[in-house]
Short mmCIF file of N, CA and C in Angstrom, two decimals:
data_model
loop_
_atom_site.label_atom_id
_atom_site.label_comp_id
_atom_site.label_asym_id
_atom_site.label_seq_id
_atom_site.Cartn_x
_atom_site.Cartn_y
_atom_site.Cartn_z
N MET E 1 24.77 12.45 23.32
CA MET E 1 26.05 11.81 23.07
C MET E 1 26.13 11.44 21.59
N PRO E 2 27.21 11.84 20.88
CA PRO E 2 27.33 11.51 19.46
C PRO E 2 27.52 10.01 19.25
N ILE E 3 26.99 9.55 18.14
CA ILE E 3 27.14 8.13 17.78
C ILE E 3 28.46 7.96 17.06
N THR E 4 29.25 7.00 17.53
CA THR E 4 30.55 6.72 16.91
C THR E 4 30.35 5.74 15.77
N GLU E 5 30.83 6.09 14.58
CA GLU E 5 30.74 5.19 13.44
C GLU E 5 31.75 4.06 13.63
N LEU E 6 31.27 2.83 13.47
CA LEU E 6 32.13 1.67 13.61
C LEU E 6 32.45 1.10 12.24
N VAL E 7 33.65 0.55 12.14
CA VAL E 7 34.12 -0.09 10.91
C VAL E 7 34.49 -1.53 11.25
N ARG E 8 34.06 -2.46 10.41
CA ARG E 8 34.45 -3.86 10.58
C ARG E 8 35.86 -4.05 10.05
N VAL E 9 36.73 -4.58 10.89
CA VAL E 9 38.09 -4.90 10.48
C VAL E 9 38.30 -6.39 10.63
N TYR E 10 39.20 -6.90 9.82
CA TYR E 10 39.54 -8.32 9.83
C TYR E 10 41.02 -8.42 10.20
N VAL E 11 41.27 -8.99 11.37
CA VAL E 11 42.60 -9.03 11.93
C VAL E 11 43.18 -10.43 11.77
N PRO E 12 44.29 -10.57 11.04
CA PRO E 12 44.93 -11.88 10.93
C PRO E 12 45.50 -12.27 12.29
N ALA E 13 45.38 -13.56 12.61
CA ALA E 13 45.85 -14.02 13.92
C ALA E 13 46.26 -15.49 13.83
N THR E 14 46.64 -16.03 14.97
CA THR E 14 46.99 -17.44 15.12
C THR E 14 46.29 -17.95 16.37
N VAL E 15 46.29 -19.25 16.57
CA VAL E 15 45.68 -19.82 17.78
C VAL E 15 46.36 -19.27 19.04
N PRO E 16 47.71 -19.18 19.10
CA PRO E 16 48.32 -18.57 20.29
C PRO E 16 47.87 -17.12 20.54
N LEU E 17 47.64 -16.37 19.48
CA LEU E 17 47.14 -15.00 19.66
C LEU E 17 45.72 -15.01 20.22
N LEU E 18 44.91 -16.01 19.84
CA LEU E 18 43.58 -16.15 20.43
C LEU E 18 43.68 -16.44 21.92
N ALA E 19 44.64 -17.28 22.29
CA ALA E 19 44.84 -17.59 23.71
C ALA E 19 45.23 -16.32 24.48
N ALA E 20 46.07 -15.49 23.87
CA ALA E 20 46.45 -14.23 24.50
C ALA E 20 45.25 -13.30 24.62
N LEU E 21 44.38 -13.29 23.61
CA LEU E 21 43.16 -12.49 23.66
C LEU E 21 42.29 -12.93 24.83
N ARG E 22 42.13 -14.22 25.00
CA ARG E 22 41.32 -14.73 26.11
C ARG E 22 41.95 -14.37 27.45
N ALA E 23 43.27 -14.48 27.54
CA ALA E 23 43.94 -14.23 28.82
C ALA E 23 43.94 -12.75 29.21
N SER E 24 44.16 -11.87 28.24
CA SER E 24 44.33 -10.45 28.57
C SER E 24 43.13 -9.58 28.21
N GLY E 25 42.23 -10.11 27.37
CA GLY E 25 41.12 -9.29 26.90
C GLY E 25 41.51 -8.36 25.77
N LYS E 26 42.75 -8.50 25.27
CA LYS E 26 43.24 -7.64 24.19
C LYS E 26 43.93 -8.49 23.13
N LEU E 27 43.81 -8.04 21.88
CA LEU E 27 44.48 -8.70 20.77
C LEU E 27 45.50 -7.74 20.19
N GLY E 28 46.74 -8.17 20.18
CA GLY E 28 47.79 -7.40 19.55
C GLY E 28 48.27 -6.24 20.39
N ALA E 29 49.12 -5.47 19.77
CA ALA E 29 49.68 -4.27 20.38
C ALA E 29 49.45 -3.12 19.41
N GLY E 30 49.83 -1.96 19.80
CA GLY E 30 49.70 -0.83 18.89
C GLY E 30 50.46 -1.06 17.60
N GLY E 31 49.93 -0.58 16.50
CA GLY E 31 50.59 -0.71 15.22
C GLY E 31 50.29 -2.01 14.50
N MET E 32 49.20 -2.65 14.85
CA MET E 32 48.83 -3.94 14.24
C MET E 32 48.15 -3.69 12.88
N THR E 33 48.50 -4.50 11.90
CA THR E 33 47.90 -4.41 10.57
C THR E 33 46.65 -5.27 10.51
N ALA E 34 45.64 -4.73 9.85
CA ALA E 34 44.38 -5.45 9.64
C ALA E 34 43.89 -5.12 8.23
N HIS E 35 42.72 -5.66 7.89
CA HIS E 35 42.12 -5.39 6.59
C HIS E 35 40.69 -4.93 6.79
N ALA E 36 40.24 -4.03 5.91
CA ALA E 36 38.89 -3.48 5.99
C ALA E 36 38.50 -2.99 4.60
N VAL E 37 37.23 -2.63 4.47
CA VAL E 37 36.78 -2.01 3.23
C VAL E 37 37.22 -0.55 3.29
N THR E 38 38.25 -0.24 2.52
CA THR E 38 38.83 1.10 2.50
C THR E 38 38.35 1.86 1.26
N PRO E 39 38.53 3.18 1.24
CA PRO E 39 38.20 3.93 0.02
C PRO E 39 38.96 3.40 -1.21
N ALA E 40 40.22 3.01 -1.02
CA ALA E 40 41.02 2.49 -2.14
C ALA E 40 40.45 1.17 -2.65
N LEU E 41 39.95 0.33 -1.75
CA LEU E 41 39.34 -0.94 -2.15
C LEU E 41 38.02 -0.69 -2.88
N ARG E 42 37.22 0.24 -2.36
CA ARG E 42 35.94 0.58 -3.03
C ARG E 42 36.17 1.11 -4.44
N GLU E 43 37.20 1.92 -4.59
CA GLU E 43 37.48 2.49 -5.91
C GLU E 43 37.93 1.41 -6.89
N TRP E 44 38.73 0.47 -6.42
CA TRP E 44 39.24 -0.60 -7.27
C TRP E 44 38.12 -1.54 -7.71
N TYR E 45 37.25 -1.88 -6.77
CA TYR E 45 36.13 -2.79 -7.05
C TYR E 45 34.84 -1.99 -7.18
N ALA E 46 34.83 -1.06 -8.10
CA ALA E 46 33.71 -0.14 -8.25
C ALA E 46 32.38 -0.87 -8.47
N GLU E 47 32.41 -2.05 -9.07
CA GLU E 47 31.19 -2.80 -9.35
C GLU E 47 30.77 -3.70 -8.19
N GLY E 48 31.66 -3.87 -7.20
CA GLY E 48 31.38 -4.78 -6.09
C GLY E 48 30.43 -4.18 -5.08
N ASP E 49 29.53 -5.03 -4.53
CA ASP E 49 28.67 -4.55 -3.46
C ASP E 49 29.40 -4.70 -2.12
N GLU E 50 28.78 -4.24 -1.06
CA GLU E 50 29.44 -4.23 0.25
C GLU E 50 29.86 -5.62 0.69
N GLU E 51 29.02 -6.60 0.44
CA GLU E 51 29.34 -7.97 0.85
C GLU E 51 30.58 -8.50 0.11
N GLU E 52 30.68 -8.20 -1.18
CA GLU E 52 31.85 -8.63 -1.95
C GLU E 52 33.12 -7.95 -1.46
N LEU E 53 33.02 -6.67 -1.14
CA LEU E 53 34.18 -5.94 -0.64
C LEU E 53 34.62 -6.48 0.72
N GLU E 54 33.67 -6.80 1.58
CA GLU E 54 33.99 -7.39 2.88
C GLU E 54 34.70 -8.73 2.68
N TYR E 55 34.24 -9.50 1.71
CA TYR E 55 34.85 -10.81 1.45
C TYR E 55 36.30 -10.65 0.99
N VAL E 56 36.57 -9.65 0.15
CA VAL E 56 37.94 -9.39 -0.31
C VAL E 56 38.83 -9.06 0.89
N ALA E 57 38.37 -8.17 1.76
CA ALA E 57 39.16 -7.78 2.93
C ALA E 57 39.38 -8.99 3.85
N PHE E 58 38.34 -9.79 4.05
CA PHE E 58 38.43 -10.99 4.89
C PHE E 58 39.45 -11.98 4.31
N THR E 59 39.39 -12.20 3.00
CA THR E 59 40.30 -13.14 2.35
C THR E 59 41.75 -12.67 2.46
N ARG E 60 41.97 -11.38 2.35
CA ARG E 60 43.33 -10.86 2.49
C ARG E 60 43.84 -11.05 3.92
N ALA E 61 42.96 -10.91 4.90
CA ALA E 61 43.35 -11.16 6.29
C ALA E 61 43.71 -12.63 6.49
N ALA E 62 42.97 -13.52 5.85
CA ALA E 62 43.27 -14.96 5.96
C ALA E 62 44.63 -15.25 5.35
N GLN E 63 44.96 -14.60 4.23
CA GLN E 63 46.28 -14.80 3.64
C GLN E 63 47.37 -14.22 4.55
N ALA E 64 47.10 -13.10 5.19
CA ALA E 64 48.07 -12.53 6.12
C ALA E 64 48.27 -13.45 7.33
N ALA E 65 47.23 -14.21 7.69
CA ALA E 65 47.37 -15.18 8.78
C ALA E 65 48.38 -16.26 8.40
N LEU E 66 48.45 -16.60 7.11
CA LEU E 66 49.47 -17.55 6.64
C LEU E 66 50.87 -17.01 6.92
N GLN E 67 51.06 -15.72 6.71
CA GLN E 67 52.36 -15.12 6.97
C GLN E 67 52.70 -15.19 8.45
N LEU E 68 51.72 -14.99 9.32
CA LEU E 68 51.95 -15.11 10.76
C LEU E 68 52.36 -16.54 11.11
N LEU E 69 51.71 -17.51 10.48
CA LEU E 69 52.04 -18.91 10.74
C LEU E 69 53.46 -19.23 10.30
N ARG E 70 53.86 -18.65 9.18
CA ARG E 70 55.23 -18.90 8.69
C ARG E 70 56.26 -18.45 9.72
N HIS E 71 55.96 -17.38 10.44
CA HIS E 71 56.90 -16.83 11.41
C HIS E 71 56.71 -17.38 12.82
N ASP E 72 55.73 -18.28 12.99
CA ASP E 72 55.50 -18.90 14.30
C ASP E 72 55.34 -20.41 14.09
N PRO E 73 56.46 -21.12 13.91
CA PRO E 73 56.38 -22.54 13.60
C PRO E 73 55.73 -23.39 14.69
N ALA E 74 55.62 -22.87 15.91
CA ALA E 74 55.00 -23.63 17.01
C ALA E 74 53.47 -23.52 16.99
N ALA E 75 52.93 -22.55 16.27
CA ALA E 75 51.48 -22.35 16.24
C ALA E 75 50.80 -23.47 15.46
N PRO E 76 49.63 -23.92 15.92
CA PRO E 76 48.87 -24.89 15.13
C PRO E 76 48.62 -24.34 13.73
N ARG E 77 48.68 -25.19 12.75
CA ARG E 77 48.57 -24.78 11.34
C ARG E 77 47.11 -24.55 10.97
N ARG E 78 46.55 -23.49 11.52
CA ARG E 78 45.18 -23.08 11.24
C ARG E 78 45.16 -21.56 11.10
N ARG E 79 44.63 -21.09 9.97
CA ARG E 79 44.50 -19.65 9.80
C ARG E 79 43.42 -19.15 10.76
N VAL E 80 43.62 -17.97 11.31
CA VAL E 80 42.65 -17.34 12.20
C VAL E 80 42.42 -15.91 11.72
N VAL E 81 41.16 -15.51 11.65
CA VAL E 81 40.80 -14.12 11.37
C VAL E 81 39.82 -13.69 12.44
N VAL E 82 40.13 -12.58 13.10
CA VAL E 82 39.25 -12.02 14.11
C VAL E 82 38.53 -10.84 13.48
N SER E 83 37.20 -10.90 13.47
CA SER E 83 36.38 -9.80 12.96
C SER E 83 36.02 -8.91 14.15
N ALA E 84 36.29 -7.62 14.01
CA ALA E 84 36.01 -6.69 15.11
C ALA E 84 35.42 -5.40 14.56
N ASP E 85 34.65 -4.75 15.39
CA ASP E 85 34.07 -3.46 15.04
C ASP E 85 34.77 -2.39 15.87
N VAL E 86 35.50 -1.51 15.19
CA VAL E 86 36.27 -0.48 15.87
C VAL E 86 35.82 0.89 15.40
N PRO E 87 36.04 1.92 16.21
CA PRO E 87 35.68 3.28 15.77
C PRO E 87 36.43 3.65 14.50
N ALA E 88 35.71 4.24 13.55
CA ALA E 88 36.31 4.61 12.27
C ALA E 88 37.52 5.52 12.47
N GLY E 89 37.46 6.40 13.46
CA GLY E 89 38.55 7.32 13.72
C GLY E 89 39.80 6.65 14.26
N ALA E 90 39.69 5.39 14.65
CA ALA E 90 40.84 4.67 15.21
C ALA E 90 41.70 4.03 14.13
N LEU E 91 41.25 4.05 12.88
CA LEU E 91 42.00 3.41 11.79
C LEU E 91 42.94 4.38 11.11
N VAL E 92 44.08 3.86 10.72
CA VAL E 92 45.02 4.63 9.90
C VAL E 92 45.14 3.88 8.58
N HIS E 93 44.82 4.55 7.49
CA HIS E 93 44.95 3.94 6.16
C HIS E 93 46.40 4.08 5.75
N GLU E 94 47.16 2.99 5.93
CA GLU E 94 48.61 3.09 5.73
C GLU E 94 49.04 2.90 4.28
N ASP E 95 48.21 2.30 3.47
CA ASP E 95 48.60 2.01 2.10
C ASP E 95 47.55 2.63 1.18
N VAL E 96 47.92 3.61 0.42
CA VAL E 96 46.95 4.28 -0.44
C VAL E 96 46.96 3.72 -1.86
N GLU E 97 47.62 2.59 -2.06
CA GLU E 97 47.64 1.94 -3.36
C GLU E 97 46.21 1.53 -3.73
N LEU E 98 45.85 1.76 -4.98
CA LEU E 98 44.51 1.42 -5.45
C LEU E 98 44.23 -0.05 -5.20
N GLY E 99 43.11 -0.35 -4.58
CA GLY E 99 42.72 -1.73 -4.29
C GLY E 99 43.15 -2.22 -2.93
N SER E 100 43.93 -1.43 -2.20
CA SER E 100 44.42 -1.87 -0.90
C SER E 100 43.29 -1.94 0.14
N SER E 101 43.35 -2.97 0.98
CA SER E 101 42.42 -3.10 2.10
C SER E 101 43.16 -2.95 3.43
N THR E 102 44.43 -2.64 3.38
CA THR E 102 45.27 -2.60 4.57
C THR E 102 45.00 -1.35 5.41
N VAL E 103 44.81 -1.57 6.71
CA VAL E 103 44.67 -0.48 7.67
C VAL E 103 45.58 -0.77 8.85
N LEU E 104 45.93 0.26 9.57
CA LEU E 104 46.76 0.12 10.76
C LEU E 104 45.88 0.41 11.97
N LEU E 105 45.96 -0.46 12.96
CA LEU E 105 45.23 -0.26 14.21
C LEU E 105 46.23 0.21 15.26
N PRO E 106 46.18 1.49 15.63
CA PRO E 106 47.16 2.01 16.56
C PRO E 106 47.00 1.46 17.99
N GLN E 107 45.82 0.93 18.29
CA GLN E 107 45.53 0.38 19.62
C GLN E 107 45.19 -1.10 19.50
N PRO E 108 45.41 -1.88 20.56
CA PRO E 108 44.99 -3.28 20.53
C PRO E 108 43.46 -3.37 20.40
N ILE E 109 43.00 -4.50 19.87
CA ILE E 109 41.56 -4.79 19.80
C ILE E 109 41.14 -5.33 21.17
N SER E 110 40.07 -4.81 21.73
CA SER E 110 39.58 -5.35 22.99
C SER E 110 38.57 -6.46 22.70
N LEU E 111 38.45 -7.37 23.63
CA LEU E 111 37.51 -8.49 23.47
C LEU E 111 36.09 -7.99 23.24
N THR E 112 35.73 -6.86 23.81
CA THR E 112 34.38 -6.31 23.63
C THR E 112 34.14 -5.82 22.21
N GLU E 113 35.22 -5.56 21.45
CA GLU E 113 35.07 -5.11 20.06
C GLU E 113 34.97 -6.28 19.08
N VAL E 114 35.31 -7.49 19.54
CA VAL E 114 35.31 -8.66 18.66
C VAL E 114 33.87 -9.06 18.34
N ALA E 115 33.59 -9.21 17.04
CA ALA E 115 32.26 -9.60 16.58
C ALA E 115 32.18 -11.12 16.38
N SER E 116 33.25 -11.70 15.84
CA SER E 116 33.29 -13.14 15.60
C SER E 116 34.73 -13.56 15.34
N ILE E 117 34.92 -14.88 15.37
CA ILE E 117 36.24 -15.46 15.17
C ILE E 117 36.11 -16.51 14.07
N HIS E 118 37.06 -16.55 13.19
CA HIS E 118 37.04 -17.49 12.06
C HIS E 118 38.33 -18.29 12.10
N VAL E 119 38.19 -19.62 12.05
CA VAL E 119 39.35 -20.50 12.18
C VAL E 119 39.20 -21.66 11.19
N ASP E 120 40.33 -22.08 10.63
CA ASP E 120 40.32 -23.27 9.77
C ASP E 120 39.90 -24.49 10.57
N GLY E 121 39.18 -25.39 9.92
CA GLY E 121 38.88 -26.68 10.52
C GLY E 121 40.11 -27.56 10.50
N ALA E 122 40.07 -28.61 11.28
CA ALA E 122 41.21 -29.53 11.39
C ALA E 122 41.57 -30.14 10.04
N ASP E 123 40.58 -30.31 9.16
CA ASP E 123 40.82 -30.93 7.85
C ASP E 123 41.71 -30.06 6.94
N ALA E 124 41.87 -28.79 7.28
CA ALA E 124 42.67 -27.89 6.44
C ALA E 124 44.13 -27.82 6.88
N ALA E 125 44.47 -28.42 8.01
CA ALA E 125 45.79 -28.22 8.63
C ALA E 125 46.95 -28.54 7.69
N GLU E 126 46.86 -29.64 6.96
CA GLU E 126 47.98 -30.02 6.09
C GLU E 126 48.19 -29.00 4.97
N GLN E 127 47.10 -28.60 4.32
CA GLN E 127 47.24 -27.63 3.23
C GLN E 127 47.63 -26.25 3.75
N VAL E 128 47.14 -25.89 4.92
CA VAL E 128 47.52 -24.61 5.52
C VAL E 128 49.01 -24.62 5.87
N ALA E 129 49.50 -25.73 6.41
CA ALA E 129 50.92 -25.85 6.73
C ALA E 129 51.78 -25.68 5.47
N ASP E 130 51.37 -26.36 4.40
CA ASP E 130 52.11 -26.24 3.14
C ASP E 130 52.08 -24.80 2.62
N ALA E 131 50.91 -24.15 2.71
CA ALA E 131 50.77 -22.78 2.22
C ALA E 131 51.59 -21.81 3.06
N ALA E 132 51.62 -22.01 4.37
CA ALA E 132 52.40 -21.12 5.24
C ALA E 132 53.89 -21.19 4.89
N ASP E 133 54.33 -22.38 4.48
CA ASP E 133 55.74 -22.55 4.12
C ASP E 133 56.14 -21.75 2.87
N VAL E 134 55.18 -21.48 1.98
CA VAL E 134 55.52 -20.84 0.70
C VAL E 134 54.79 -19.52 0.46
N VAL E 135 54.09 -18.99 1.45
CA VAL E 135 53.29 -17.79 1.23
C VAL E 135 54.13 -16.60 0.77
N GLU E 136 55.32 -16.45 1.31
CA GLU E 136 56.18 -15.33 0.89
C GLU E 136 56.56 -15.46 -0.59
N GLU E 137 56.86 -16.68 -1.02
CA GLU E 137 57.20 -16.91 -2.42
C GLU E 137 55.99 -16.63 -3.32
N ALA E 138 54.80 -16.99 -2.85
CA ALA E 138 53.58 -16.72 -3.63
C ALA E 138 53.38 -15.22 -3.79
N LEU E 139 53.59 -14.47 -2.72
CA LEU E 139 53.44 -13.02 -2.79
C LEU E 139 54.48 -12.39 -3.72
N ALA E 140 55.62 -13.08 -3.88
CA ALA E 140 56.68 -12.58 -4.77
C ALA E 140 56.44 -12.99 -6.23
N GLY E 141 55.36 -13.76 -6.48
CA GLY E 141 55.01 -14.09 -7.85
C GLY E 141 55.31 -15.51 -8.30
N ASP E 142 55.76 -16.38 -7.41
CA ASP E 142 56.05 -17.77 -7.78
C ASP E 142 54.73 -18.51 -8.04
N PRO E 143 54.49 -18.98 -9.29
CA PRO E 143 53.21 -19.61 -9.61
C PRO E 143 52.99 -20.94 -8.87
N ASP E 144 54.04 -21.71 -8.65
CA ASP E 144 53.87 -22.98 -7.92
C ASP E 144 53.47 -22.70 -6.47
N ALA E 145 54.12 -21.72 -5.86
CA ALA E 145 53.78 -21.35 -4.49
C ALA E 145 52.34 -20.81 -4.43
N GLN E 146 51.95 -20.03 -5.44
CA GLN E 146 50.58 -19.50 -5.46
C GLN E 146 49.56 -20.63 -5.56
N PHE E 147 49.88 -21.66 -6.32
CA PHE E 147 49.00 -22.82 -6.45
C PHE E 147 48.81 -23.47 -5.07
N THR E 148 49.88 -23.57 -4.29
CA THR E 148 49.81 -24.16 -2.96
C THR E 148 48.96 -23.29 -2.04
N VAL E 149 49.16 -21.98 -2.09
CA VAL E 149 48.36 -21.05 -1.27
C VAL E 149 46.90 -21.13 -1.67
N ASP E 150 46.63 -21.20 -2.96
CA ASP E 150 45.24 -21.32 -3.43
C ASP E 150 44.58 -22.58 -2.87
N GLY E 151 45.36 -23.66 -2.74
CA GLY E 151 44.82 -24.89 -2.17
C GLY E 151 44.33 -24.70 -0.75
N ALA E 152 45.06 -23.93 0.04
CA ALA E 152 44.61 -23.63 1.41
C ALA E 152 43.39 -22.73 1.39
N GLU E 153 43.37 -21.80 0.44
CA GLU E 153 42.24 -20.86 0.36
C GLU E 153 40.96 -21.53 -0.10
N ASP E 154 41.06 -22.75 -0.62
CA ASP E 154 39.86 -23.50 -0.98
C ASP E 154 39.07 -23.90 0.27
N HIS E 155 39.72 -23.89 1.42
CA HIS E 155 39.05 -24.21 2.68
C HIS E 155 38.42 -22.95 3.25
N GLU E 156 37.12 -23.00 3.52
CA GLU E 156 36.43 -21.88 4.15
C GLU E 156 36.72 -21.90 5.64
N LEU E 157 36.99 -20.76 6.22
CA LEU E 157 37.20 -20.68 7.66
C LEU E 157 35.85 -20.87 8.37
N GLU E 158 35.88 -21.58 9.49
CA GLU E 158 34.66 -21.82 10.27
C GLU E 158 34.39 -20.60 11.14
N TRP E 159 33.11 -20.31 11.36
CA TRP E 159 32.68 -19.15 12.12
C TRP E 159 32.42 -19.54 13.57
N TYR E 160 32.90 -18.71 14.50
CA TYR E 160 32.67 -18.93 15.93
C TYR E 160 32.22 -17.63 16.57
N ALA E 161 31.24 -17.73 17.45
CA ALA E 161 30.83 -16.58 18.25
C ALA E 161 31.90 -16.30 19.30
N VAL E 162 31.98 -15.08 19.77
CA VAL E 162 32.95 -14.71 20.78
C VAL E 162 32.76 -15.58 22.04
N SER E 163 31.52 -15.93 22.34
CA SER E 163 31.23 -16.74 23.53
C SER E 163 31.82 -18.16 23.42
N GLU E 164 32.24 -18.55 22.21
CA GLU E 164 32.81 -19.88 22.01
C GLU E 164 34.34 -19.89 22.11
N LEU E 165 34.93 -18.77 22.48
CA LEU E 165 36.39 -18.67 22.51
C LEU E 165 37.01 -19.73 23.43
N ASP E 166 36.45 -19.93 24.61
CA ASP E 166 36.99 -20.93 25.53
C ASP E 166 36.93 -22.32 24.92
N ASP E 167 35.80 -22.65 24.28
CA ASP E 167 35.65 -23.96 23.66
C ASP E 167 36.60 -24.13 22.47
N LEU E 168 36.82 -23.06 21.74
CA LEU E 168 37.69 -23.07 20.57
C LEU E 168 39.13 -23.38 20.97
N LEU E 169 39.54 -22.85 22.10
CA LEU E 169 40.91 -23.05 22.55
C LEU E 169 41.05 -24.37 23.28
#
């Protein structure tokens, strides 16, 4: 049997999406955007080692989680990133811009593919809420909004094993 190459992807999420993952065993639907170490990212960060590249992709997923929060005002103000290992052939590199870490997942992530879950601690909620309110403006180049987003990014996401999902929720 051939060995399938796996790629670590970082999927932006929210606490309600984690609840859906627990309930259904699946995260998202087809066409979900995630972040990973892509050829374009490797080329842009030619001097970066694998760990640095993974951190860039992870950080971009955390920022994308802010965008999800902006569009879900009922969700607790905590960024969520789900780390999963998926078959390399299952990824679609949708953005070929130099430095991009964006990939498209045509299929939902199954709970068995999840490696770990990363969530903001309660102490970050206020700054995350403020950042979610202005993340779109920050992406458009507003320096004040970027300062607010950077404040949320000063908080490191806490690591949870998949077995802790019930306790986390």
